[in-house]
Amino acid sequence: LLVASGGGLVQPGGSLRLPCAASGMIFSLNTLGWHRQPPGKQRELVAAITSGGSTNYADSVKGRFTISRDNAKNMVFLEMNSLKPEDTAVYYCNSRRGAFPWGQGTQVTVSS
């Protein structure tokens, strides 16, 4: 239903762009979000975007991450800049409230 990709290994201060493909019905009816689960910690919401394009962010990523959507392609993106080791996590896309199956996510590792 929602498939995240684009993760990898990046050095501190680097950037990554994560794409997520969503089915049409999910994309059009929901506020979508990027969530992450760091090693040994609970999953948390880091960014969300409404169907109208309004966004909000967790304080830990504000000013560094940008969520966006391409309505024509049913895609959601997470642009991550100035990455820090504490951003290391498995990243997932879902509705803001995590209403759909989680899938495998995509691993982001920030390390020198």
Short mmCIF file of C-alpha atoms in Angstrom, two decimals:
data_model
loop_
_atom_site.label_atom_id
_atom_site.label_comp_id
_atom_site.label_asym_id
_atom_site.label_seq_id
_atom_site.Cartn_x
_atom_site.Cartn_y
_atom_site.Cartn_z
CA LEU A 1 0.00 0.00 0.00
CA LEU A 2 2.84 2.38 0.89
CA VAL A 3 6.39 1.58 -0.18
CA ALA A 4 9.33 3.62 1.12
CA SER A 5 12.75 3.52 -0.52
CA GLY A 6 15.92 5.58 -0.97
CA GLY A 7 17.74 4.85 2.29
CA GLY A 8 21.43 4.21 2.65
CA LEU A 9 24.65 5.10 4.43
CA VAL A 10 25.51 8.79 4.58
CA GLN A 11 28.10 10.82 6.45
CA PRO A 12 27.10 13.35 9.11
CA GLY A 13 26.10 16.59 7.43
CA GLY A 14 25.02 14.78 4.29
CA SER A 15 21.65 14.56 2.56
CA LEU A 16 19.20 11.93 1.38
CA ARG A 17 15.85 12.03 -0.37
CA LEU A 18 13.36 9.29 0.45
CA PRO A 19 10.49 8.58 -1.95
CA CYS A 20 7.30 6.75 -1.01
CA ALA A 21 4.78 5.34 -3.47
CA ALA A 22 1.18 5.15 -2.27
CA SER A 23 -1.99 3.75 -3.77
CA GLY A 24 -4.33 6.35 -5.18
CA MET A 25 -7.06 6.00 -2.57
CA ILE A 26 -4.64 6.24 0.35
CA PHE A 27 -2.90 9.20 -1.19
CA SER A 28 -6.01 11.24 -1.85
CA LEU A 29 -7.87 10.61 1.42
CA ASN A 30 -5.19 10.90 4.03
CA THR A 31 -2.74 13.11 5.77
CA LEU A 32 0.48 11.23 5.08
CA GLY A 33 3.51 11.02 7.27
CA TRP A 34 7.07 9.85 7.51
CA HIS A 35 7.82 7.90 10.66
CA ARG A 36 11.09 6.47 11.92
CA GLN A 37 12.24 3.87 14.40
CA PRO A 38 15.78 4.28 15.76
CA PRO A 39 17.55 1.17 17.06
CA GLY A 40 16.08 0.08 20.37
CA LYS A 41 13.49 2.87 20.42
CA GLN A 42 9.83 3.32 19.59
CA ARG A 43 8.61 4.50 16.23
CA GLU A 44 7.96 8.22 16.02
CA LEU A 45 6.33 10.58 13.55
CA VAL A 46 8.85 13.02 12.08
CA ALA A 47 6.86 14.82 9.38
CA ALA A 48 3.32 14.97 8.01
CA ILE A 49 1.59 16.57 5.05
CA THR A 50 -2.13 17.07 4.45
CA SER A 51 -3.88 16.56 1.15
CA GLY A 52 -3.80 20.35 0.78
CA GLY A 53 -0.06 20.54 1.35
CA SER A 54 0.13 21.82 4.92
CA THR A 55 3.09 20.37 6.78
CA ASN A 56 4.34 19.90 10.29
CA TYR A 57 7.51 18.45 11.75
CA ALA A 58 8.94 16.99 14.91
CA ASP A 59 11.16 19.48 16.72
CA SER A 60 14.17 17.21 16.22
CA VAL A 61 14.03 17.56 12.42
CA LYS A 62 12.52 21.02 11.98
CA GLY A 63 14.62 23.12 9.61
CA ARG A 64 16.51 20.08 8.29
CA PHE A 65 13.81 17.82 6.82
CA THR A 66 11.19 18.71 4.22
CA ILE A 67 8.14 16.62 3.37
CA SER A 68 6.45 17.09 0.01
CA ARG A 69 3.98 15.31 -2.23
CA ASP A 70 3.47 14.84 -5.96
CA ASN A 71 -0.26 14.50 -6.44
CA ALA A 72 0.05 13.43 -10.08
CA LYS A 73 2.24 10.48 -9.21
CA ASN A 74 0.81 9.52 -5.79
CA MET A 75 4.25 10.02 -4.27
CA VAL A 76 5.43 11.49 -0.98
CA PHE A 77 9.03 12.55 -0.39
CA LEU A 78 11.23 13.29 2.59
CA GLU A 79 14.20 15.51 1.87
CA MET A 80 16.74 15.15 4.69
CA ASN A 81 19.61 17.59 5.03
CA SER A 82 22.29 18.18 7.66
CA LEU A 83 21.90 14.60 8.77
CA LYS A 84 23.08 13.62 12.24
CA PRO A 85 24.01 10.22 13.70
CA GLU A 86 20.82 10.39 15.78
CA ASP A 87 18.81 10.38 12.55
CA THR A 88 19.85 6.76 12.06
CA ALA A 89 16.66 4.70 11.89
CA VAL A 90 14.35 2.68 9.71
CA TYR A 91 12.09 5.17 7.95
CA TYR A 92 8.50 4.36 7.03
CA CYS A 93 5.74 6.18 5.23
CA ASN A 94 2.14 5.73 6.36
CA SER A 95 -0.81 7.87 7.20
CA ARG A 96 -0.11 10.36 9.95
CA ARG A 97 -1.74 8.01 12.45
CA GLY A 98 -0.15 4.84 11.10
CA ALA A 99 -3.45 3.35 9.96
CA PHE A 100 -2.05 1.06 7.30
CA PRO A 101 0.31 -1.95 7.31
CA TRP A 102 3.83 -0.73 7.99
CA GLY A 103 5.87 -2.57 5.42
CA GLN A 104 9.65 -3.00 5.62
CA GLY A 105 10.65 0.65 5.59
CA THR A 106 14.03 1.87 4.42
CA GLN A 107 17.20 1.98 6.52
CA VAL A 108 19.02 5.28 6.93
CA THR A 109 22.41 5.13 8.61
CA VAL A 110 24.31 8.32 9.40
CA SER A 111 27.90 7.52 10.26
CA SER A 112 31.44 8.52 9.41
#
